[in-house]
Amino acid sequence: MPPRKRAAEAEETSTRAKKAAKTDHGETASSKTKGKRGAAAKSAPSFESFKAKALPIHLTLSHSPPKIEQEDASKPRSKGKDKDGGYIGHVALQPSMFGTGSYGWKGTKRIQVELEGEDGKKEKVTVQIQINAPVHGSKDKKEGEKDDDEEDEAADD
């Protein structure tokens, strides 16, 4: 016996999404937000505003991951070199403009890393660490363009 089609009632309870209505310009409401993930992000500030407010970011390089310890307020905290036996170096990232037009933090550091061979012989190699940390959405911001906070302040005057 051939299989039967389901009743019309089953079609009404379908979990499929319905097509979105198109706007006057041929776009759907959901296509306007494509490319943005999660909640709507606040727009990036202007470069001048960023440069005036941004502080350097400091990174410690190590062979070993950080240990999660219970903080004891009676003991003084020690610096990275003393606390971690795998300490390699430190990189300071400074606020700056990238060649692409975006801005954020960047830093460069040359360090010596010790390699141990199978025979126990140790060898040092020089490594250059480069870190770029761009501000999300900063490439879209044109130089001299006011950010949202500056526009609000100008409207209040």
CSV table of C-alpha atoms in Angstrom, one decimal:
chain,number,residue,atom,x,y,z
A,1,MET,CA,0.0,0.0,0.0
A,2,PRO,CA,1.5,3.5,-0.9
A,3,PRO,CA,2.2,6.0,1.8
A,4,ARG,CA,-0.5,8.5,2.6
A,5,LYS,CA,0.0,12.3,2.8
A,6,ARG,CA,-0.4,13.9,6.1
A,7,ALA,CA,-3.5,15.8,6.9
A,8,ALA,CA,-3.7,19.6,6.3
A,9,GLU,CA,-3.6,20.2,10.1
A,10,ALA,CA,0.0,19.0,10.2
A,11,GLU,CA,1.0,21.6,7.6
A,12,GLU,CA,-0.2,24.5,9.9
A,13,THR,CA,2.0,23.4,12.7
A,14,SER,CA,5.2,23.4,10.6
A,15,THR,CA,8.3,24.7,12.3
A,16,ARG,CA,9.7,26.2,9.0
A,17,ALA,CA,10.3,29.9,9.0
A,18,LYS,CA,8.1,32.0,6.7
A,19,LYS,CA,9.6,34.2,4.1
A,20,ALA,CA,10.2,37.8,5.1
A,21,ALA,CA,8.3,40.6,3.3
A,22,LYS,CA,10.5,42.7,1.0
A,23,THR,CA,10.8,46.4,1.4
A,24,ASP,CA,10.5,49.1,-1.3
A,25,HIS,CA,14.2,48.6,-2.2
A,26,GLY,CA,14.0,44.9,-2.6
A,27,GLU,CA,15.7,44.1,0.7
A,28,THR,CA,14.2,42.0,3.5
A,29,ALA,CA,14.2,43.3,7.0
A,30,SER,CA,16.8,40.7,8.1
A,31,SER,CA,19.2,41.5,5.2
A,32,LYS,CA,19.8,45.0,6.6
A,33,THR,CA,21.5,43.6,9.7
A,34,LYS,CA,23.5,40.9,7.9
A,35,GLY,CA,27.2,40.9,8.8
A,36,LYS,CA,26.6,42.0,12.4
A,37,ARG,CA,26.8,39.3,15.0
A,38,GLY,CA,25.2,39.5,18.4
A,39,ALA,CA,23.9,42.7,19.9
A,40,ALA,CA,24.3,46.0,18.0
A,41,ALA,CA,27.8,47.2,18.8
A,42,LYS,CA,28.5,50.8,19.8
A,43,SER,CA,30.3,52.7,17.0
A,44,ALA,CA,34.0,53.2,17.4
A,45,PRO,CA,35.2,56.6,18.6
A,46,SER,CA,37.2,58.9,16.3
A,47,PHE,CA,41.0,58.4,16.2
A,48,GLU,CA,41.6,61.6,18.1
A,49,SER,CA,39.2,60.7,20.9
A,50,PHE,CA,40.7,57.1,21.0
A,51,LYS,CA,44.3,58.4,21.1
A,52,ALA,CA,43.4,60.8,24.0
A,53,LYS,CA,41.7,58.2,26.1
A,54,ALA,CA,43.6,54.9,25.4
A,55,LEU,CA,46.3,53.7,27.7
A,56,PRO,CA,49.1,51.2,26.8
A,57,ILE,CA,48.3,47.4,27.2
A,58,HIS,CA,51.0,45.3,28.8
A,59,LEU,CA,51.4,41.6,28.0
A,60,THR,CA,53.7,39.1,29.8
A,61,LEU,CA,55.1,36.3,27.7
A,62,SER,CA,55.7,32.9,29.4
A,63,HIS,CA,56.3,29.2,28.6
A,64,SER,CA,53.8,28.2,31.2
A,65,PRO,CA,50.1,29.2,31.6
A,66,PRO,CA,49.1,31.4,34.5
A,67,LYS,CA,48.4,29.6,37.8
A,68,ILE,CA,45.0,30.3,39.4
A,69,GLU,CA,45.7,30.8,43.0
A,70,GLN,CA,43.7,32.0,46.0
A,71,GLU,CA,44.8,35.6,46.7
A,72,ASP,CA,46.1,36.1,50.2
A,73,ALA,CA,45.8,39.7,51.2
A,74,SER,CA,48.6,39.4,53.8
A,75,LYS,CA,51.2,38.3,51.2
A,76,PRO,CA,52.6,40.9,48.8
A,77,ARG,CA,52.1,40.2,45.1
A,78,SER,CA,55.3,39.4,43.2
A,79,LYS,CA,56.2,40.5,39.7
A,80,GLY,CA,56.1,38.2,36.7
A,81,LYS,CA,59.8,37.2,36.6
A,82,ASP,CA,59.8,36.1,40.2
A,83,LYS,CA,56.5,34.3,40.2
A,84,ASP,CA,56.7,32.4,36.9
A,85,GLY,CA,59.7,30.1,36.1
A,86,GLY,CA,58.8,30.2,32.4
A,87,TYR,CA,59.0,34.0,32.0
A,88,ILE,CA,60.2,35.0,28.6
A,89,GLY,CA,59.5,38.7,28.2
A,90,HIS,CA,57.1,41.6,28.3
A,91,VAL,CA,55.4,43.5,25.4
A,92,ALA,CA,53.9,46.9,25.7
A,93,LEU,CA,51.2,47.7,23.1
A,94,GLN,CA,50.9,51.4,22.3
A,95,PRO,CA,47.8,53.1,20.8
A,96,SER,CA,48.4,53.8,17.1
A,97,MET,CA,46.9,54.1,13.6
A,98,PHE,CA,47.4,51.2,11.2
A,99,GLY,CA,48.3,51.5,7.5
A,100,THR,CA,44.8,50.1,6.6
A,101,GLY,CA,43.1,53.1,8.2
A,102,SER,CA,41.9,51.3,11.3
A,103,TYR,CA,43.4,52.0,14.7
A,104,GLY,CA,44.1,50.2,18.0
A,105,TRP,CA,47.1,48.9,19.8
A,106,LYS,CA,50.4,47.5,18.4
A,107,GLY,CA,53.6,46.3,19.8
A,108,THR,CA,56.8,44.6,18.7
A,109,LYS,CA,59.5,42.9,20.8
A,110,ARG,CA,62.5,40.7,20.0
A,111,ILE,CA,63.2,38.0,22.5
A,112,GLN,CA,65.5,35.1,23.0
A,113,VAL,CA,63.9,31.6,23.3
A,114,GLU,CA,65.9,28.7,24.5
A,115,LEU,CA,65.4,25.4,22.7
A,116,GLU,CA,66.5,22.1,24.1
A,117,GLY,CA,67.6,19.3,21.7
A,118,GLU,CA,67.3,15.6,22.1
A,119,ASP,CA,70.9,15.3,23.2
A,120,GLY,CA,70.3,17.9,26.0
A,121,LYS,CA,72.2,20.6,24.2
A,122,LYS,CA,70.5,24.0,24.6
A,123,GLU,CA,70.3,26.5,21.7
A,124,LYS,CA,69.0,30.1,21.8
A,125,VAL,CA,67.0,31.6,18.9
A,126,THR,CA,65.8,35.1,18.4
A,127,VAL,CA,62.1,35.5,17.8
A,128,GLN,CA,60.2,38.7,16.9
A,129,ILE,CA,56.8,39.1,18.5
A,130,GLN,CA,54.3,41.4,16.7
A,131,ILE,CA,50.9,42.0,18.1
A,132,ASN,CA,48.1,44.1,16.4
A,133,ALA,CA,44.9,44.7,18.4
A,134,PRO,CA,42.6,46.8,16.2
A,135,VAL,CA,39.4,48.4,17.6
A,136,HIS,CA,36.4,46.7,16.1
A,137,GLY,CA,34.7,49.0,13.6
A,138,SER,CA,37.5,51.6,13.6
A,139,LYS,CA,38.3,51.1,9.8
A,140,ASP,CA,34.8,52.5,9.0
A,141,LYS,CA,35.5,55.7,11.0
A,142,LYS,CA,37.0,58.4,8.8
A,143,GLU,CA,39.7,60.7,10.2
A,144,GLY,CA,38.1,63.9,11.7
A,145,GLU,CA,34.7,62.3,11.8
A,146,LYS,CA,32.9,62.9,15.1
A,147,ASP,CA,31.8,60.0,17.2
A,148,ASP,CA,28.4,59.6,18.8
A,149,ASP,CA,29.5,61.1,22.2
A,150,GLU,CA,30.9,64.2,20.5
A,151,GLU,CA,27.7,64.7,18.5
A,152,ASP,CA,25.6,64.5,21.6
A,153,GLU,CA,27.8,67.1,23.4
A,154,ALA,CA,27.5,69.4,20.4
A,155,ALA,CA,23.7,69.1,20.3
A,156,ASP,CA,23.6,70.0,24.0
A,157,ASP,CA,25.5,73.3,23.5
